[in-house]
CSV table of C-alpha atoms in Angstrom, one decimal:
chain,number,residue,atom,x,y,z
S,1,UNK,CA,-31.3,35.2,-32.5
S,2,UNK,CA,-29.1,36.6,-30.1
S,3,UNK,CA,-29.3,33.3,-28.0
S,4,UNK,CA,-28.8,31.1,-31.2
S,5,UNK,CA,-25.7,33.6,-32.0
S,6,UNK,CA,-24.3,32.7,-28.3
S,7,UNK,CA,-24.9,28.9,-29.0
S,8,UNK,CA,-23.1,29.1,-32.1
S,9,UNK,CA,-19.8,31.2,-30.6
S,10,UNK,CA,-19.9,29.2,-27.5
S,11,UNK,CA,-20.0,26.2,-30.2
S,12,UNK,CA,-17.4,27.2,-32.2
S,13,UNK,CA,-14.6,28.3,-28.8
S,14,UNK,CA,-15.1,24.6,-28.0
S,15,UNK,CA,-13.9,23.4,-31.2
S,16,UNK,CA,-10.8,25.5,-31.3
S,17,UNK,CA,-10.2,24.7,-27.7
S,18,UNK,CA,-10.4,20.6,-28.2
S,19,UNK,CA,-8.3,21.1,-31.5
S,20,UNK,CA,-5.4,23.4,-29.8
S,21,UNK,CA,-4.9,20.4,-26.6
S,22,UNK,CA,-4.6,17.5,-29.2
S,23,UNK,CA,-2.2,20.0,-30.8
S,24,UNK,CA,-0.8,20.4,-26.9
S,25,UNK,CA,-0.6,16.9,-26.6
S,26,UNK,CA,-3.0,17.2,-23.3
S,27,UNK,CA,-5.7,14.8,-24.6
S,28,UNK,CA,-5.8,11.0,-24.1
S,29,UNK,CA,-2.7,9.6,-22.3
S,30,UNK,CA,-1.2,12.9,-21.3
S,31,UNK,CA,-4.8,14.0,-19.5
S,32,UNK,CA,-6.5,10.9,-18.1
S,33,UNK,CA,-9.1,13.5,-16.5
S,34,UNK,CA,-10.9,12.7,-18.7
S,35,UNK,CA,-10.7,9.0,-17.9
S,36,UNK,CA,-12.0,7.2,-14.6
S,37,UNK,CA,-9.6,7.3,-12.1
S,38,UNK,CA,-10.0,4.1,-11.1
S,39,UNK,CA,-9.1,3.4,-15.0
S,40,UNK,CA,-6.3,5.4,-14.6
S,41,UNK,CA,-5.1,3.6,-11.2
S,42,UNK,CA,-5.3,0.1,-12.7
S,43,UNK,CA,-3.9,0.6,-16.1
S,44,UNK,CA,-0.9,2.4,-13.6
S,45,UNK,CA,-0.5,-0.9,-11.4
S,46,UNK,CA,-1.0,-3.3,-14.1
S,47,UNK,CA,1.9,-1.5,-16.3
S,48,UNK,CA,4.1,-2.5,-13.7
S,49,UNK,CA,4.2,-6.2,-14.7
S,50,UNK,CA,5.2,-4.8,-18.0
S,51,UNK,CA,8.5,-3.9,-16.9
S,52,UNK,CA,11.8,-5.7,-16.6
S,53,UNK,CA,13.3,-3.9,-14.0
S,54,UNK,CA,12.8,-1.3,-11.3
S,55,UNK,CA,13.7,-0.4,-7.7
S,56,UNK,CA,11.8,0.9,-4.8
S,57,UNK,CA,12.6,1.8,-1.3
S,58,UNK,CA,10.2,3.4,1.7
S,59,UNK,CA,9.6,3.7,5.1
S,60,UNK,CA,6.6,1.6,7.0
S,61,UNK,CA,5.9,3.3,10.6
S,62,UNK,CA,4.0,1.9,13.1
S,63,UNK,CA,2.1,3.9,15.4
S,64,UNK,CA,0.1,3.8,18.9
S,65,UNK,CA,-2.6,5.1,20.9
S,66,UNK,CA,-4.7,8.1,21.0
S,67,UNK,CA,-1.6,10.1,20.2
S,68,UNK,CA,0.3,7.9,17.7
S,69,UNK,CA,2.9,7.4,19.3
S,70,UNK,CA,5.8,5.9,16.9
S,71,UNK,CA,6.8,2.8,18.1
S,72,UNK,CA,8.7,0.9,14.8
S,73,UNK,CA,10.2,2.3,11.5
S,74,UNK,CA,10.6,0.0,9.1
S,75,UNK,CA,13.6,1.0,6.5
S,76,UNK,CA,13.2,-1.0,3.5
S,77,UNK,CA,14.5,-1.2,-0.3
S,78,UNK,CA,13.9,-3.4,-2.8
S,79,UNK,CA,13.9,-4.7,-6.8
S,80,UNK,CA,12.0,-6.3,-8.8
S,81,UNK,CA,14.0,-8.3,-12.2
S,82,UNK,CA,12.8,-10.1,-14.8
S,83,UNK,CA,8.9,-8.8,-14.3
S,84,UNK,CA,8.5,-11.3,-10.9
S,85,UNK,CA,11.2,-11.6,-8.9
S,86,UNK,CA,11.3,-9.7,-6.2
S,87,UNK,CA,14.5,-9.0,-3.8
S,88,UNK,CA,13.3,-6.8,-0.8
S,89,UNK,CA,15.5,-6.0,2.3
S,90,UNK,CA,15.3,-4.6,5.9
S,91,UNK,CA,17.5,-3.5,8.6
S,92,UNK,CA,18.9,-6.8,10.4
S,93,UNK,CA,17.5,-6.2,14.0
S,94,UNK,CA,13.6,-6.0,12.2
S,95,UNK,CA,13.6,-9.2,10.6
S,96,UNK,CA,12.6,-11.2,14.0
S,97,UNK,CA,9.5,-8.7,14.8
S,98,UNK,CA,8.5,-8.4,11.2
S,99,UNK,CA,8.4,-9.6,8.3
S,100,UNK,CA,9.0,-7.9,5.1
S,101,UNK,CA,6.1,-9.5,3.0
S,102,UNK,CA,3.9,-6.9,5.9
S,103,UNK,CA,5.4,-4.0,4.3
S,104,UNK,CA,6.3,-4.7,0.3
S,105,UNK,CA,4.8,-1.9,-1.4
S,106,UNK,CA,4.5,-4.1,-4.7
S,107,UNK,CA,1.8,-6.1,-2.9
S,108,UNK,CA,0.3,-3.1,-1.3
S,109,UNK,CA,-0.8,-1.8,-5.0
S,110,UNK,CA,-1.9,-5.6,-5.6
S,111,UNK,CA,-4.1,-5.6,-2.6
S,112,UNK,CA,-5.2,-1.9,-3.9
S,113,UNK,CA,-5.9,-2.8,-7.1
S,114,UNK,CA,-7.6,-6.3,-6.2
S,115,UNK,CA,-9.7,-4.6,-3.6
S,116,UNK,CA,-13.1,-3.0,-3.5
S,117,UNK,CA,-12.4,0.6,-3.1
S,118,UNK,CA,-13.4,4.7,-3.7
S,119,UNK,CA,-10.9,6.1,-6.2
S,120,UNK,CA,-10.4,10.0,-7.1
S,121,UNK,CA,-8.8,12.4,-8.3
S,122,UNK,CA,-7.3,15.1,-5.8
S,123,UNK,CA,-7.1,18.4,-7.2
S,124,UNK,CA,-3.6,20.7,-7.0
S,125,UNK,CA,-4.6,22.4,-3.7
S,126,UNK,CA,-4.9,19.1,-1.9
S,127,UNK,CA,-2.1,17.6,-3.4
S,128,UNK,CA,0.0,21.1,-2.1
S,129,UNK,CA,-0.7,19.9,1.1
S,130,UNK,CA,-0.6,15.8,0.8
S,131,UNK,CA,3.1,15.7,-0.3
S,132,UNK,CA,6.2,17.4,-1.4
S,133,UNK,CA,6.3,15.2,-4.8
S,134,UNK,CA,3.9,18.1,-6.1
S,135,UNK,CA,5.0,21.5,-8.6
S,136,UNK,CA,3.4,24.8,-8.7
S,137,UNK,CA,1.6,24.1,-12.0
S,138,UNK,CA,-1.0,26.1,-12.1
S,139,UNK,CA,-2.9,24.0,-14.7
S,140,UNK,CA,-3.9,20.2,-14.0
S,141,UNK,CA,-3.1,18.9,-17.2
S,142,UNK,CA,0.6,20.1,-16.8
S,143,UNK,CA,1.4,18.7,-13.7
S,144,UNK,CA,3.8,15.9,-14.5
S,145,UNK,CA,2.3,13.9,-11.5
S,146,UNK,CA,-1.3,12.5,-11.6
S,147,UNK,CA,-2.6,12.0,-7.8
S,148,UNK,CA,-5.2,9.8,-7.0
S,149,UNK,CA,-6.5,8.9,-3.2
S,150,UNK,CA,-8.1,5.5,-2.7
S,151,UNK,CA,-10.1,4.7,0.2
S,152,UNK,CA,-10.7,0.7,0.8
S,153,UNK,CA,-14.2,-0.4,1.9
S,154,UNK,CA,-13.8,-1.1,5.2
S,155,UNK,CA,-14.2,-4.7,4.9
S,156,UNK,CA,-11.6,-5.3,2.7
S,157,UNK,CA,-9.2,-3.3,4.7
S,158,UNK,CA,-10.0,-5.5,7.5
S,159,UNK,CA,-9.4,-8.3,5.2
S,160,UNK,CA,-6.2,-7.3,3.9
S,161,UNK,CA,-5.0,-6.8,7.5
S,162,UNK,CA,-5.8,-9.6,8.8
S,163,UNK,CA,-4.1,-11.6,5.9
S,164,UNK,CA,-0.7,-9.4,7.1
S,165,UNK,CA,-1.2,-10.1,10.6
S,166,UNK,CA,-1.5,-13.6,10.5
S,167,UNK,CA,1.0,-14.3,7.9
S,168,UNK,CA,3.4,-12.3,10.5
S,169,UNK,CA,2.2,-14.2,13.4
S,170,UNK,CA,2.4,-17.8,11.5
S,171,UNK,CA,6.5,-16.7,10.1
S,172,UNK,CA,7.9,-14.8,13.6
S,173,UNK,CA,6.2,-16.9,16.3
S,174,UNK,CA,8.2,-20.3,15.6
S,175,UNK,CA,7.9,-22.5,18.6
S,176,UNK,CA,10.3,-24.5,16.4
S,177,UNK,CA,13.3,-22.1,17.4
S,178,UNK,CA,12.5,-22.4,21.3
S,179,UNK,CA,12.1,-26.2,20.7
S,180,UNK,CA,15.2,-26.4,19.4
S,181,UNK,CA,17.6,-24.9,22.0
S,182,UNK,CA,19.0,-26.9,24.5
S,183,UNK,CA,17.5,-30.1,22.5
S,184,UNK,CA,21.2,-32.2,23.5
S,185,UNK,CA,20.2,-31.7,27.7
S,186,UNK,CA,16.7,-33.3,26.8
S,187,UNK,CA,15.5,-36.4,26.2
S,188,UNK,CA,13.2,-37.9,23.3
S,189,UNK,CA,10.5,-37.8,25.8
S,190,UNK,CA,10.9,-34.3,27.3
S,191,UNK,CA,11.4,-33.4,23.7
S,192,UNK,CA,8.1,-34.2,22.4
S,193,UNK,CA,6.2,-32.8,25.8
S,194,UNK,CA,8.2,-29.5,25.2
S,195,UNK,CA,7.3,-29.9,21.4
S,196,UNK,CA,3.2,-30.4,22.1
S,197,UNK,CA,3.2,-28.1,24.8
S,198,UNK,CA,4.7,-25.1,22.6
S,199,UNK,CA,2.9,-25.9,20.0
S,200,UNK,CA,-0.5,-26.1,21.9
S,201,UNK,CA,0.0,-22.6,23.3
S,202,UNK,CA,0.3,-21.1,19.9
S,203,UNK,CA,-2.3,-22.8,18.7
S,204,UNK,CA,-4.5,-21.3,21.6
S,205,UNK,CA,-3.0,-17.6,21.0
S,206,UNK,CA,-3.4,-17.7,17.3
S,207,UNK,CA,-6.9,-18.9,18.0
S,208,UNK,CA,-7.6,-15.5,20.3
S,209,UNK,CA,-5.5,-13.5,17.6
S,210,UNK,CA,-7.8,-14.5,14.6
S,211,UNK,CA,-11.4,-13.7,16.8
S,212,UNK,CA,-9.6,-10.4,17.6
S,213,UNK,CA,-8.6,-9.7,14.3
S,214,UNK,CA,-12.6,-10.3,12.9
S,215,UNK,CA,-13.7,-7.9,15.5
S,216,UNK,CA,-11.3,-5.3,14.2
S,217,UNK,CA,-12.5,-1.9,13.1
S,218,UNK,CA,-10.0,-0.9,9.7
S,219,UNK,CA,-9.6,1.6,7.8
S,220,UNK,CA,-7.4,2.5,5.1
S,221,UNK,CA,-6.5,4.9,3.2
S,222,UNK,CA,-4.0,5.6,0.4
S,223,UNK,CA,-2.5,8.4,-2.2
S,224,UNK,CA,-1.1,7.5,-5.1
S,225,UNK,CA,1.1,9.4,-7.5
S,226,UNK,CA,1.2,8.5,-11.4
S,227,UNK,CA,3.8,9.4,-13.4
S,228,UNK,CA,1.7,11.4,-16.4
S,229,UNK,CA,4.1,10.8,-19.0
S,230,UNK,CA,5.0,6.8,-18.3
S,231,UNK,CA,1.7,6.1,-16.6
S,232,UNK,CA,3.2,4.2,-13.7
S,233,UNK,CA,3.3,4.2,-10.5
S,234,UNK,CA,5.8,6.9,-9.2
S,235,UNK,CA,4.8,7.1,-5.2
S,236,UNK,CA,2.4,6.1,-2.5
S,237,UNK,CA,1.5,7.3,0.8
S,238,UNK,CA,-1.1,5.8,3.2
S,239,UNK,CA,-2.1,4.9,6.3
S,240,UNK,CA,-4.5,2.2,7.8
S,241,UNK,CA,-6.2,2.6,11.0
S,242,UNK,CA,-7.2,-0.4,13.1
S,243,UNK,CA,-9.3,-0.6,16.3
S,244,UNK,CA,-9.5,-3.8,18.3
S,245,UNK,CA,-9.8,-5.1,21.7
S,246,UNK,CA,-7.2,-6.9,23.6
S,247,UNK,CA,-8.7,-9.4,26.4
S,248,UNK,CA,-11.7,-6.3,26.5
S,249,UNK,CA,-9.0,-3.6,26.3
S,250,UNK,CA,-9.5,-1.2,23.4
S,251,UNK,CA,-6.3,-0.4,21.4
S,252,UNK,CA,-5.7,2.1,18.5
S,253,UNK,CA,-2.8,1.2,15.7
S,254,UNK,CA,-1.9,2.9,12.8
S,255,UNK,CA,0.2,1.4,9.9
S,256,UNK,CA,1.9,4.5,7.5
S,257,UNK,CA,3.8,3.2,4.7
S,258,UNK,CA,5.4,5.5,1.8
S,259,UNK,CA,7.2,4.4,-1.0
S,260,UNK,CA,8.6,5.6,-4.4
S,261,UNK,CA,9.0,3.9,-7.6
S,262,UNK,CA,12.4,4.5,-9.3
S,263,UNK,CA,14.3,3.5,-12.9
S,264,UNK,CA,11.4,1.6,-14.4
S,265,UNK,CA,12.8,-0.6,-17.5
């Protein structure tokens, strides 16, 4: 009896407790806990294309060695208008090292949400110590900030790298530009040597580049914050990790890149 009693109480404190957070407003889009956060992650992503208009800006640092030593910031801020278009700008002296294609956070979500990947929810003493974007919330459900880590499968984090690296290779190694200057002092003849020669020489590199880049280790990992109340995308934070070998030389790199999400409309 005193057992069936218990099941009963227990039964009934349930009830009242579902009934008082739909009153609270902290069931179905306001508490996505009880959602899959990989659910939550996409539905977050894919809302963006809902929008008209937003802005973002971010930093993308790249880092070297066994003691990551900073080596590039990237400054960057952007806007996306009429749901596609997207203006994105960098400081002037980056643009011939870089690209900024390598470090639009738009496409970084894309690749995230295209990708095969591990998606959860980080509870509020990680997040304490993940990012500043965080409040002192005790509860989870009141947090107006939903924080998610993702962690790529390895081989698509190689893939996606590899897809940046050689779409930077292909746009800031332009034989075309050394071709081109002094092309009045040469010939037609020298011109074409000059031309096959370059081009030859890329070829060759980009040939070593690619077999370097599919025996890459990558790894890559990313936090993302969710706005609770608009379910979009309010900030990310991630770094991939890459091992490879240079001519039998190992090398470390690691690629941060944090970005917020700002005046969705």
């Amino acid at each position: 009896m005193l057992r069936n009693r218990g099941c009963t109480i227990w039964n009934r404190k349930i009830n009242v407790g579902i009934v008082l957070l739909l009153l609270f407003g902290l069931v179905g889009c306001d508490a996505p806990f009880s959602q899959k956060p990989e659910e939550v992650l996409t539905r977050a992503i894919s809302g963006m294309a809902g929008k008209d208009q937003f802005f973002f800006e971010g930093i993308g640092e790249l880092k070297v060695g066994e003691g990551q030593l900073k080596t590039k910031t990237i400054r960057f801020q952007g806007e996306v208008h009429n749901h596609r278009s997207t203006r994105m700008k960098m400081t002037r002296q980056e643009y011939a090292e870089t690209t900024p294609q390598r470090w639009n956070p738009i496409r970084l979500l894309t690749d995230i949400r295209t990708s095969h990947k591990q998606v959860s929810y980080v509870d509020s003493a990680v997040a304490a110590a993940v990012g500043n974007d965080v409040d002192s919330s005790p509860s989870e459900a009141d947090r107006p900030k939903i924080l998610v880590r993702v962690d790529l499968n390895p081989e698509e984090a190689k893939r996606v790298f590899g897809e940046r690296m050689l779409e930077e290779f292909d746009t800031a190694v332009v034989p075309s530009r050394i071709w081109s200057q002094g092309k009045e002092e040469r010939s037609e003849a020298e011109q074409q040597a000059l031309k096959s020669l370059l081009y030859n020489q890329v070829e060759s590199y980009r040939n070593c580049f690619i077999q370097m880049l599919q025996e890459a280790e990558v790894k890559a990992s990313y936090y993302v914050w969710i706005d609770r109340k608009s379910q979009l995308p309010h900030r990310i934070e991630g770094q991939m990790d890459v091992a490879y070998k240079d001519q039998g030389v190992p090398y470390k790199e690691a690629i941060r890149t944090t970005a917020k999400f700002t005046q969705f409309r």
